[in-house]
Amino acid sequence: MTTRREHAEQLDAADQLAPLREQFQLPPNVVYLDGNSLGALVNQVPDRLADVVTRQWGDHLIRAWNEDAWWQAPIRIGDRIGKLLGAGPGQVVVGESTSIQFFQALTAAARLRSGRRLVLSDLNHFPTNRYLAASVARLLGLEILEVSADDLQAALREHGSDVCAISFGAVDFRTGALLDIPQITEAAHSQGALVVWDVCHAVGAVPLECDADQVDLAVGCTYKYLNGGPGSPAFLYAAARHHAALDLPLTGWHGHADPFGMTHAFEPAEGIAKARVGTLPMLSLLALDAALDVFDGVDLTAVQTKSQDLGDFFLECLADLLNTTPELGVVSPRRATRRGSQVTLSHPEASPVMAALIARGVIGDVRPPGLLRFGWNSLYIRYQDLLHAVEALETVLSEGEHRRPEHQVPRLVT
Ligand SMILES: *Cc1c(COP(=O)(O)O)cnc(C)c1O
């Protein structure tokens, strides 16, 4: 009989994506299961960033906007991200934060369907999306109705032509549940509504097909599975068919048709360039550019398959512990095809349990109410890492390490 360890090693040996791990700088003795919050450092980022600072900024000074094509970077890098979104060129811009891009996208969607007064919004949306949707509703005189994906069809039938837009998170940040993007998009369109997808927890982990699925607008961040670095700029996808009519609320000078004409009135640029706002943090933007190199030539379907297999392996290894620990539960969908790239467990003492795991070098995070999140980037996480995490959790719970005073932290900042 093979042991769990032998099984993990066999799976790692057969893993076609395993060599990608060498492209990341991972600290020794750490199992990093929080790449869904802050991706790991890509090898070439420090040197590329040093070059941007010393040569481009230091030597070229203001000339770098032309000589190093800083001006074009938000659209050029947008096109690189577009490849991960299933988007043809000229439909993605990089900049600002996801919060700001979401405000842009939802406002623009509602304006494209003016006269309709209702937004159907994910009951399980990430907080920033709910807070901003409420503000967009106040600004435009709309109403928000929060519904789960399961209740969406019924809500669409009931409210039909009242609905201007629907907005969902592609992967639930708490449970890791993956929604059916084409199906939900089509349901919205059947009532004439537009969709705004938040793909923060999907991009880089799940193959997306924004063009083929007729997605209208999508936003997402680049510091999670795309490893862009802390606070790296977010992106906005807007389908080309909407560009001419797209009326974005943030009309900054970088989105002007003639930004250096310094004219009085705003006149939007053609195409996705109208979604630019102002001067971006170029160091962060160009660090992201370097980090994206790891995705060159990577098949996201293979990444998704590995993520699903990792999840199944993690749950298999957890089976005994789950049987003997009634207070430990599985919150994520059991079916691999319905998960993104994380498995969430529940435990009444989630915070001290996670603190004890982190003390053992297994880094995940917690979310209320009592959820332990284990997310993995399949570009650098191995089967043996997940086995290690399970063994650590077994030890923490059997030894009662989470009861130790040093782990009674009120809230972990992760
Ligand atoms: C991480 C995340 C955000 C983050 O928004 P910021 O503006 O970058 O802080 C927004 N939405 C979702 C769904 C997220 O998972």
XYZ file of N, CA and C in Angstrom, residues 28-126:
297
model
N 12.061 29.142 2.027
C 12.125 27.744 2.453
C 11.245 27.512 3.680
N 10.802 26.319 3.852
C 10.008 25.933 5.025
C 8.685 26.676 5.151
N 8.174 27.142 4.027
C 6.848 27.759 4.041
C 5.992 27.053 2.993
N 4.771 26.707 3.386
C 3.787 26.242 2.413
C 2.816 27.392 2.227
N 2.828 27.962 1.027
C 2.121 29.222 0.816
C 0.754 29.001 0.177
N -0.252 29.016 1.009
C -1.611 28.777 0.529
C -2.447 30.049 0.624
N -1.783 31.175 0.369
C -2.487 32.454 0.345
C -2.183 33.222 -0.940
N -1.798 32.470 -1.974
C -1.541 33.084 -3.278
C -2.810 33.633 -3.911
N -3.960 33.307 -3.332
C -5.226 33.893 -3.788
C -5.467 35.264 -3.156
N -4.567 35.688 -2.252
C -4.665 37.029 -1.670
C -3.491 37.899 -2.112
N -2.303 37.336 -2.044
C -1.105 38.030 -2.529
C -0.201 36.979 -3.152
N -0.103 37.024 -4.472
C 0.716 36.044 -5.182
C 2.180 36.139 -4.793
N 2.928 35.072 -5.060
C 4.350 35.016 -4.703
C 5.182 35.848 -5.680
N 6.406 36.108 -5.270
C 7.326 36.927 -6.074
C 7.898 36.103 -7.234
N 7.775 36.663 -8.442
C 8.327 36.030 -9.640
C 9.803 36.431 -9.752
N 10.637 35.461 -10.091
C 12.097 35.663 -10.084
C 12.582 36.950 -10.733
N 12.072 37.236 -11.939
C 12.683 38.342 -12.686
C 12.197 39.717 -12.253
N 11.220 39.764 -11.315
C 10.650 41.067 -10.954
C 11.683 42.010 -10.314
N 12.481 41.565 -9.339
C 13.407 42.520 -8.707
C 14.371 43.171 -9.702
N 14.942 42.383 -10.632
C 15.893 42.965 -11.585
C 15.203 43.885 -12.580
N 14.022 43.467 -13.020
C 13.292 44.317 -13.972
C 12.907 45.633 -13.317
N 12.498 45.556 -12.078
C 12.108 46.758 -11.354
C 13.320 47.658 -11.134
N 14.451 47.037 -10.827
C 15.679 47.821 -10.635
C 16.034 48.549 -11.930
N 15.815 47.890 -13.075
C 16.092 48.517 -14.364
C 15.140 49.687 -14.615
N 13.870 49.482 -14.290
C 12.891 50.566 -14.472
C 13.289 51.763 -13.606
N 13.753 51.498 -12.403
C 14.097 52.594 -11.494
C 15.392 53.280 -11.942
N 16.453 52.515 -12.119
C 17.753 53.156 -12.323
C 17.967 53.638 -13.756
N 17.584 52.824 -14.742
C 17.845 53.216 -16.131
C 16.699 54.058 -16.684
N 15.461 53.518 -16.587
C 14.341 54.235 -17.212
C 14.047 55.549 -16.484
N 13.814 55.447 -15.192
C 13.517 56.664 -14.429
C 14.790 57.482 -14.223
N 15.839 56.815 -13.716
C 17.056 57.521 -13.345
C 17.735 58.209 -14.522
N 17.931 57.463 -15.631
C 18.656 58.037 -16.773
C 17.739 58.753 -17.757
N 16.620 58.134 -18.064
C 15.769 58.695 -19.130
C 14.875 59.813 -18.626
N 14.644 59.810 -17.315
C 13.763 60.837 -16.727
C 12.446 60.933 -17.515
N 11.986 62.142 -17.778
C 10.669 62.312 -18.404
C 10.603 61.666 -19.784
N 11.766 61.480 -20.425
C 11.796 60.877 -21.760
C 11.291 59.436 -21.742
N 11.311 58.806 -20.556
C 10.898 57.401 -20.460
C 9.452 57.197 -20.918
N 8.617 58.234 -20.782
C 7.225 58.085 -21.243
C 7.182 57.714 -22.710
N 8.141 58.217 -23.495
C 8.224 57.841 -24.907
C 9.217 56.712 -25.129
N 10.461 56.919 -24.655
C 11.535 55.972 -24.975
C 11.270 54.578 -24.418
N 10.688 54.511 -23.264
C 10.400 53.205 -22.666
C 8.915 52.851 -22.782
N 8.205 53.637 -23.574
C 6.784 53.376 -23.870
C 5.933 53.277 -22.605
N 6.258 54.105 -21.624
C 5.417 54.120 -20.414
C 3.979 54.503 -20.748
N 3.867 55.453 -21.711
C 2.516 55.935 -22.022
C 1.609 54.802 -22.511
N 2.163 53.913 -23.319
C 1.356 52.836 -23.912
C 1.123 51.660 -22.955
N 1.853 51.647 -21.839
C 1.870 50.450 -20.990
C 0.486 49.982 -20.513
N -0.426 50.865 -20.114
C -1.719 50.364 -19.605
C -2.504 49.551 -20.629
N -2.364 49.904 -21.908
C -3.091 49.176 -22.957
C -2.286 47.948 -23.389
N -0.977 48.120 -23.499
C -0.123 46.977 -23.890
C -0.245 45.854 -22.857
N -0.162 46.202 -21.581
C -0.246 45.173 -20.538
C -1.692 44.674 -20.430
N -2.636 45.562 -20.734
C -4.044 45.138 -20.800
C -4.225 44.021 -21.822
N -3.557 44.162 -22.957
C -3.658 43.113 -23.983
C -3.048 41.796 -23.503
N -1.989 41.896 -22.716
C -1.386 40.666 -22.174
C -2.381 39.973 -21.241
N -3.043 40.770 -20.397
C -4.046 40.189 -19.493
C -5.245 39.689 -20.294
N -5.538 40.407 -21.386
C -6.646 39.985 -22.247
C -6.500 38.533 -22.697
N -5.266 38.118 -22.931
C -5.048 36.724 -23.359
C -5.525 35.748 -22.275
N -5.407 36.145 -21.016
C -5.836 35.281 -19.920
C -7.357 35.362 -19.708
N -7.960 36.378 -20.328
C -9.407 36.584 -20.182
C -10.185 36.072 -21.393
N -9.465 35.565 -22.382
C -10.141 35.191 -23.625
C -10.652 36.417 -24.355
N -9.871 37.492 -24.297
C -10.278 38.762 -24.908
C -9.305 39.134 -26.009
N -9.833 39.453 -27.170
C -8.997 39.963 -28.253
C -8.414 41.302 -27.862
N -7.401 41.781 -28.614
C -6.717 43.019 -28.239
C -7.635 44.241 -28.230
N -7.210 45.249 -27.458
C -7.922 46.524 -27.455
C -9.185 46.555 -26.612
N -9.306 45.644 -25.674
C -10.524 45.632 -24.853
C -10.235 45.671 -23.350
N -8.950 45.689 -22.996
C -8.592 45.650 -21.572
C -7.634 46.792 -21.278
N -7.890 47.505 -20.198
C -6.982 48.534 -19.743
C -6.549 48.177 -18.319
N -5.284 48.455 -18.004
C -4.798 48.199 -16.643
C -4.661 49.534 -15.925
N -5.075 49.558 -14.685
C -4.908 50.764 -13.887
C -5.856 50.793 -12.717
N -5.581 51.690 -11.791
C -6.438 51.896 -10.610
C -6.559 50.602 -9.806
N -7.545 50.560 -8.906
C -7.775 49.357 -8.106
C -9.043 48.672 -8.606
N -9.251 47.451 -8.168
C -10.480 46.764 -8.549
C -11.695 47.556 -8.082
N -11.602 48.129 -6.887
C -12.731 48.903 -6.366
C -13.112 49.997 -7.357
N -12.103 50.728 -7.844
C -12.376 51.830 -8.767
C -12.871 51.302 -10.109
N -12.260 50.235 -10.590
C -12.694 49.675 -11.869
C -14.122 49.148 -11.782
N -14.477 48.622 -10.630
C -15.847 48.125 -10.458
C -16.839 49.287 -10.495
N -16.476 50.371 -9.846
C -17.322 51.568 -9.887
C -17.489 52.042 -11.335
N -16.388 52.068 -12.053
C -16.421 52.455 -13.469
C -17.379 51.537 -14.254
N -17.178 50.241 -14.085
C -17.896 49.264 -14.902
C -19.394 49.264 -14.587
N -19.733 49.272 -13.310
C -21.159 49.178 -12.975
C -21.899 50.448 -13.385
N -21.257 51.586 -13.173
C -21.889 52.840 -13.590
C -22.089 52.846 -15.105
N -21.046 52.438 -15.832
C -21.140 52.432 -17.293
C -22.214 51.468 -17.773
N -22.315 50.304 -17.124
C -23.334 49.321 -17.521
C -24.726 49.900 -17.320
N -24.937 50.544 -16.172
C -26.258 51.121 -15.891
C -26.584 52.229 -16.897
N -25.572 53.017 -17.280
C -25.813 54.096 -18.243
C -26.136 53.546 -19.631
N -25.563 52.361 -19.950
C -25.867 51.753 -21.250
C -27.303 51.227 -21.296
N -27.904 51.080 -20.119
C -29.288 50.592 -20.057
C -30.145 51.581 -19.275
N -29.961 52.857 -19.576
C -30.677 53.873 -18.805
C -32.182 53.691 -19.031
N -32.953 54.009 -18.001
C -34.390 53.750 -18.065
C -34.753 52.513 -17.271
N -33.810 51.598 -17.131
C -34.037 50.422 -16.275
C -33.465 50.747 -14.901
N -34.137 50.362 -13.829
C -33.742 50.901 -12.529
C -33.217 49.875 -11.520
N -33.070 48.636 -11.936
C -32.713 47.618 -10.951
C -31.376 46.951 -11.303
N -30.525 46.788 -10.263
C -29.284 46.009 -10.410
C -29.437 44.740 -9.590
N -29.216 43.601 -10.209
C -29.195 42.346 -9.457
C -27.739 42.054 -9.107
N -27.481 41.962 -7.823
C -26.100 41.901 -7.358
C -25.894 40.664 -6.483
N -24.756 40.049 -6.672
C -24.381 38.809 -5.984
C -24.579 38.934 -4.461
N -25.402 38.059 -3.938
C -25.641 38.024 -2.484
C -24.334 37.754 -1.732
N -23.414 37.070 -2.407
C -22.131 36.730 -1.781
C -20.981 37.564 -2.325
N -21.307 38.716 -2.866
C -20.273 39.584 -3.432
C -19.249 39.965 -2.364
N -18.022 40.190 -2.817
C -16.968 40.733 -1.964
C -17.453 42.102 -1.439
